């Protein structure tokens, strides 16, 4: 009986000593995890494409023969034309990006009239022509913040425009003040294309559809400089003087729909936590 009591006492002492040892042990800390890296907004290269239409203006038409006029009232109009462009750019940060674009501006029909007076009579000239352009611009934009995936922006660009004037005709009728018949004339200008300095102002809003795909609606004011025809000559090819017609100061108010593809692949979600040790 004594041996059983001794065994029980020894067992109890052992349990008490182990409990005391466990109480003295430090509690192991929970596993440590590295903080999730900050997911930065995209900054890198992108491709872009644009389509749209133009609303073009020209200040006036000038020709050497105008020196004989005492007054001139011109009405000049272009039809709207399509715009098709491609470009490559780089987004520096959330606020600034830049790109280089090249675009073709389709054929726009031109129609104009010029009511003139000159010493000894009055007259009317009726003009027809076709115009198109290639435009290359370097552009810079400031993004003004993002709300509900929509980012308004403004920008400016400089570059060159190759303005082509073709199929120019000038049909004139002059009526002398002295009694006599009205005189009709018809002149043609050869096709000419010339490069000019061009500049642009941009404004619009972009909508981020996915992290890599953005759609934008934009307005652009574009100044393409002067257009030019060849020397005017009669239907039989005769031409007495050097007298090309200048389309003075061609500008356009453009409306464009564009898309941008980011060439980087920013993570859509934060990466999983990484356990240390």
Coordinates of N, CA, C and O in Angstrom, one line a residue, residues 29-117:
X29 N 6.1 33.6 -30.7 CA 5.3 34.6 -31.4 C 4.6 34.0 -32.6 O 5.0 32.9 -33.1
X30 N 3.5 34.6 -33.1 CA 2.8 34.1 -34.3 C 3.7 34.3 -35.5 O 4.7 35.1 -35.5
X31 N 3.5 33.5 -36.6 CA 4.3 33.6 -37.8 C 4.3 35.0 -38.4 O 3.3 35.7 -38.4
X32 N 5.5 35.5 -38.8 CA 5.6 36.8 -39.3 C 5.4 36.8 -40.8 O 5.8 35.9 -41.5
X33 N 4.7 37.8 -41.4 CA 4.4 37.8 -42.8 C 5.0 39.2 -43.3 O 4.9 40.2 -42.7
X34 N 5.6 39.1 -44.5 CA 6.1 40.3 -45.2 C 4.9 41.2 -45.6 O 3.9 40.6 -46.1
X35 N 5.0 42.5 -45.5 CA 3.8 43.3 -46.0 C 3.7 43.2 -47.5 O 4.7 43.0 -48.2
X36 N 2.5 43.3 -47.9 CA 2.2 43.2 -49.4 C 2.9 44.4 -50.1 O 2.8 45.6 -49.6
X37 N 3.5 44.2 -51.2 CA 4.1 45.4 -51.9 C 3.0 46.3 -52.4 O 1.9 45.9 -52.7
X38 N 3.4 47.6 -52.5 CA 2.4 48.6 -53.0 C 2.3 48.4 -54.5 O 3.3 48.3 -55.2
X39 N 1.0 48.3 -54.9 CA 0.8 48.2 -56.4 C 0.7 49.6 -57.0 O -0.2 50.4 -56.8
X40 N 1.8 49.9 -57.8 CA 1.9 51.2 -58.4 C 1.0 51.2 -59.7 O 0.8 50.2 -60.4
X41 N 0.5 52.4 -60.0 CA -0.3 52.6 -61.2 C 0.7 52.5 -62.4 O 1.9 52.7 -62.2
X42 N 0.2 52.1 -63.6 CA 1.0 51.9 -64.7 C 1.8 53.1 -65.1 O 1.3 54.2 -65.2
X43 N 3.1 52.9 -65.4 CA 3.9 53.9 -66.0 C 4.8 53.2 -67.0 O 5.7 52.4 -66.7
X44 N 4.5 53.4 -68.3 CA 5.3 52.7 -69.3 C 4.8 53.0 -70.7 O 4.0 53.9 -70.9
X45 N 5.1 52.2 -71.7 CA 4.8 52.4 -73.1 C 3.4 52.0 -73.4 O 2.8 51.1 -72.8
X46 N 2.8 52.7 -74.4 CA 1.5 52.3 -74.8 C 1.3 52.6 -76.3 O 2.1 53.4 -76.9
X47 N 0.4 51.9 -77.0 CA 0.0 52.1 -78.4 C -1.3 52.8 -78.4 O -2.1 52.6 -77.5
X48 N -1.6 53.5 -79.4 CA -2.9 54.2 -79.6 C -3.4 54.2 -81.0 O -2.6 54.1 -81.9
X49 N -4.7 54.3 -81.1 CA -5.3 54.4 -82.4 C -6.5 55.4 -82.3 O -7.2 55.4 -81.3
X50 N -6.8 56.1 -83.4 CA -7.8 57.2 -83.4 C -8.6 57.2 -84.7 O -8.0 57.0 -85.8
X51 N -9.9 57.4 -84.6 CA -10.7 57.8 -85.7 C -11.5 59.0 -85.4 O -11.7 59.3 -84.2
X52 N -12.0 59.7 -86.4 CA -12.8 60.9 -86.1 C -13.2 61.6 -87.4 O -13.1 61.0 -88.5
X53 N -13.6 62.8 -87.2 CA -13.9 63.6 -88.4 C -13.6 65.1 -88.1 O -13.4 65.5 -87.0
X54 N -13.4 65.8 -89.2 CA -12.9 67.2 -89.1 C -14.0 68.2 -89.4 O -15.0 67.9 -90.1
X55 N -13.8 69.4 -89.0 CA -14.6 70.6 -89.3 C -13.7 71.7 -89.6 O -13.1 72.4 -88.7
X56 N -13.4 71.9 -90.9 CA -12.2 72.7 -91.3 C -12.6 74.1 -91.8 O -13.7 74.4 -92.3
X57 N -11.6 75.0 -91.7 CA -11.8 76.4 -92.1 C -10.5 76.9 -92.9 O -9.4 76.3 -92.7
X58 N -10.7 77.9 -93.7 CA -9.6 78.6 -94.3 C -9.9 80.1 -94.3 O -11.0 80.5 -94.5
X59 N -8.9 80.9 -94.0 CA -9.2 82.3 -93.8 C -9.6 83.0 -95.2 O -10.6 83.7 -95.2
X60 N -8.8 82.7 -96.2 CA -9.1 83.3 -97.5 C -8.2 82.7 -98.6 O -7.2 82.0 -98.3
X61 N -8.6 82.9 -99.8 CA -7.8 82.5 -101.0 C -7.1 83.7 -101.6 O -7.8 84.8 -101.8
X62 N -5.8 83.7 -101.8 CA -5.0 84.8 -102.4 C -4.4 84.3 -103.7 O -3.9 83.2 -103.8
X63 N -4.5 85.3 -104.6 CA -3.8 85.1 -105.9 C -3.3 86.4 -106.4 O -3.8 87.5 -106.1
X64 N -2.2 86.3 -107.2 CA -1.6 87.5 -107.7 C -2.6 88.4 -108.5 O -2.5 89.7 -108.4
X65 N -3.6 87.8 -109.1 CA -4.5 88.6 -109.9 C -5.4 89.4 -109.0 O -6.1 90.4 -109.4
X66 N -5.4 89.1 -107.7 CA -6.3 89.9 -106.7 C -5.8 91.4 -106.6 O -6.6 92.2 -106.2
X67 N -4.6 91.7 -107.0 CA -4.1 93.0 -106.9 C -5.0 94.0 -107.8 O -4.9 95.2 -107.5
X68 N -5.7 93.5 -108.8 CA -6.5 94.4 -109.6 C -7.9 94.6 -109.0 O -8.7 95.4 -109.5
X69 N -8.2 94.0 -107.9 CA -9.5 94.1 -107.2 C -9.6 95.3 -106.3 O -8.6 95.6 -105.6
X70 N -10.7 96.0 -106.2 CA -10.8 97.1 -105.3 C -11.6 96.6 -104.0 O -11.5 97.2 -103.0
X71 N -12.3 95.5 -104.2 CA -13.0 94.8 -103.0 C -13.1 93.3 -103.3 O -13.2 92.9 -104.5
X72 N -13.2 92.5 -102.2 CA -13.4 91.1 -102.4 C -14.1 90.6 -101.1 O -13.7 90.8 -100.0
X73 N -15.2 89.8 -101.4 CA -16.0 89.2 -100.3 C -16.0 87.7 -100.6 O -16.7 87.3 -101.5
X74 N -15.3 86.9 -99.8 CA -15.2 85.5 -100.0 C -16.1 84.7 -99.1 O -16.2 85.0 -97.9
X75 N -16.7 83.6 -99.6 CA -17.4 82.6 -98.8 C -16.7 81.2 -99.1 O -16.8 80.8 -100.3
X76 N -16.1 80.6 -98.1 CA -15.2 79.5 -98.3 C -15.7 78.3 -97.4 O -15.8 78.5 -96.2
X77 N -15.8 77.1 -97.9 CA -16.3 76.0 -97.1 C -15.6 74.7 -97.5 O -15.4 74.4 -98.7
X78 N -15.3 73.9 -96.5 CA -14.9 72.5 -96.7 C -15.9 71.5 -96.2 O -16.6 71.8 -95.2
X79 N -16.1 70.4 -96.9 CA -16.9 69.3 -96.3 C -16.1 68.6 -95.2 O -14.8 68.7 -95.2
X80 N -16.8 68.0 -94.3 CA -16.1 67.2 -93.3 C -15.4 66.0 -93.9 O -15.8 65.5 -94.9
X81 N -14.3 65.6 -93.2 CA -13.6 64.4 -93.8 C -13.2 63.5 -92.6 O -13.1 63.9 -91.4
X82 N -12.9 62.3 -92.9 CA -12.5 61.3 -91.9 C -11.0 61.5 -91.5 O -10.2 62.0 -92.2
X83 N -10.8 61.0 -90.2 CA -9.4 61.1 -89.6 C -9.1 59.7 -89.2 O -9.9 59.0 -88.5
X84 N -7.9 59.2 -89.5 CA -7.4 57.9 -89.1 C -6.0 58.0 -88.7 O -5.1 58.4 -89.4
X85 N -5.7 57.6 -87.4 CA -4.4 57.8 -86.8 C -3.9 56.7 -86.0 O -4.7 55.9 -85.4
X86 N -2.6 56.6 -85.9 CA -1.9 55.6 -85.0 C -0.8 56.3 -84.3 O -0.3 57.4 -84.7
X87 N -0.4 55.8 -83.2 CA 0.7 56.4 -82.4 C 1.3 55.5 -81.4 O 0.8 54.4 -81.1
X88 N 2.4 55.9 -80.8 CA 3.1 55.3 -79.7 C 3.4 56.3 -78.6 O 3.8 57.4 -79.0
X89 N 3.3 55.9 -77.4 CA 3.5 56.9 -76.3 C 4.1 56.3 -75.1 O 4.3 55.1 -75.0
X90 N 4.4 57.2 -74.1 CA 4.9 56.7 -72.8 C 4.2 57.5 -71.7 O 4.1 58.7 -71.7
X91 N 3.7 56.7 -70.7 CA 3.0 57.3 -69.6 C 4.1 57.4 -68.5 O 4.6 56.4 -68.0
X92 N 4.4 58.6 -68.0 CA 5.5 58.8 -67.0 C 4.9 58.5 -65.6 O 5.5 57.8 -64.8
X93 N 3.7 59.1 -65.3 CA 3.1 58.8 -64.0 C 1.6 59.1 -64.1 O 1.1 59.1 -65.3
X94 N 0.9 59.2 -63.0 CA -0.5 59.4 -63.0 C -0.9 60.7 -63.7 O -2.1 60.9 -64.0
X95 N 0.0 61.7 -63.8 CA -0.3 63.0 -64.3 C 0.2 63.4 -65.6 O -0.4 64.3 -66.3
X96 N 1.2 62.7 -66.1 CA 1.8 63.2 -67.4 C 2.1 62.0 -68.3 O 2.6 60.9 -67.9
X97 N 1.8 62.2 -69.6 CA 2.2 61.2 -70.6 C 2.4 62.0 -71.9 O 2.1 63.2 -72.1
X98 N 3.1 61.3 -72.9 CA 3.4 61.9 -74.1 C 3.4 60.9 -75.2 O 3.6 59.7 -74.9
X99 N 3.1 61.3 -76.5 CA 3.1 60.3 -77.6 C 3.4 61.0 -78.9 O 3.4 62.3 -79.0
X100 N 3.7 60.2 -79.8 CA 4.0 60.6 -81.2 C 2.9 60.0 -82.1 O 2.7 58.8 -82.0
X101 N 2.2 60.8 -82.9 CA 1.1 60.3 -83.7 C 1.3 60.6 -85.1 O 1.8 61.7 -85.5
X102 N 0.8 59.7 -86.0 CA 0.7 60.0 -87.4 C -0.7 59.7 -87.9 O -1.3 58.7 -87.5
X103 N -1.2 60.6 -88.8 CA -2.6 60.4 -89.2 C -2.8 60.8 -90.6 O -2.0 61.6 -91.2
X104 N -3.8 60.2 -91.2 CA -4.2 60.6 -92.6 C -5.6 61.2 -92.5 O -6.5 60.7 -91.8
X105 N -5.7 62.4 -93.1 CA -7.0 63.1 -93.1 C -7.5 63.0 -94.5 O -6.9 63.5 -95.5
X106 N -8.7 62.4 -94.7 CA -9.2 62.0 -96.0 C -9.6 63.2 -96.8 O -9.6 64.4 -96.3
X107 N -9.9 63.0 -98.1 CA -10.3 64.0 -99.0 C -11.5 64.8 -98.5 O -12.5 64.2 -98.1
X108 N -11.3 66.1 -98.6 CA -12.4 67.0 -98.2 C -12.7 67.9 -99.4 O -11.8 68.6 -100.0
X109 N -13.9 67.9 -99.9 CA -14.3 68.8 -101.0 C -14.4 70.2 -100.6 O -15.0 70.6 -99.5
X110 N -13.9 71.1 -101.4 CA -13.9 72.6 -101.1 C -14.7 73.3 -102.2 O -14.7 73.0 -103.4
X111 N -15.5 74.2 -101.7 CA -16.3 75.1 -102.5 C -16.2 76.5 -102.0 O -16.3 76.8 -100.8
X112 N -16.1 77.5 -102.9 CA -16.0 78.9 -102.5 C -16.5 79.8 -103.6 O -16.5 79.5 -104.8
X113 N -16.8 81.0 -103.1 CA -17.2 82.1 -104.1 C -16.4 83.3 -103.6 O -16.1 83.5 -102.5
X114 N -16.2 84.2 -104.6 CA -15.6 85.5 -104.4 C -16.3 86.6 -105.2 O -16.2 86.6 -106.4
X115 N -17.0 87.5 -104.5 CA -17.6 88.6 -105.2 C -16.7 89.8 -105.2 O -16.3 90.3 -104.1
X116 N -16.3 90.2 -106.4 CA -15.2 91.2 -106.5 C -15.8 92.4 -107.2 O -16.7 92.4 -108.0
X117 N -15.1 93.5 -107.0 CA -15.2 94.7 -107.8 C -13.8 95.1 -108.2 O -12.9 94.9 -107.5

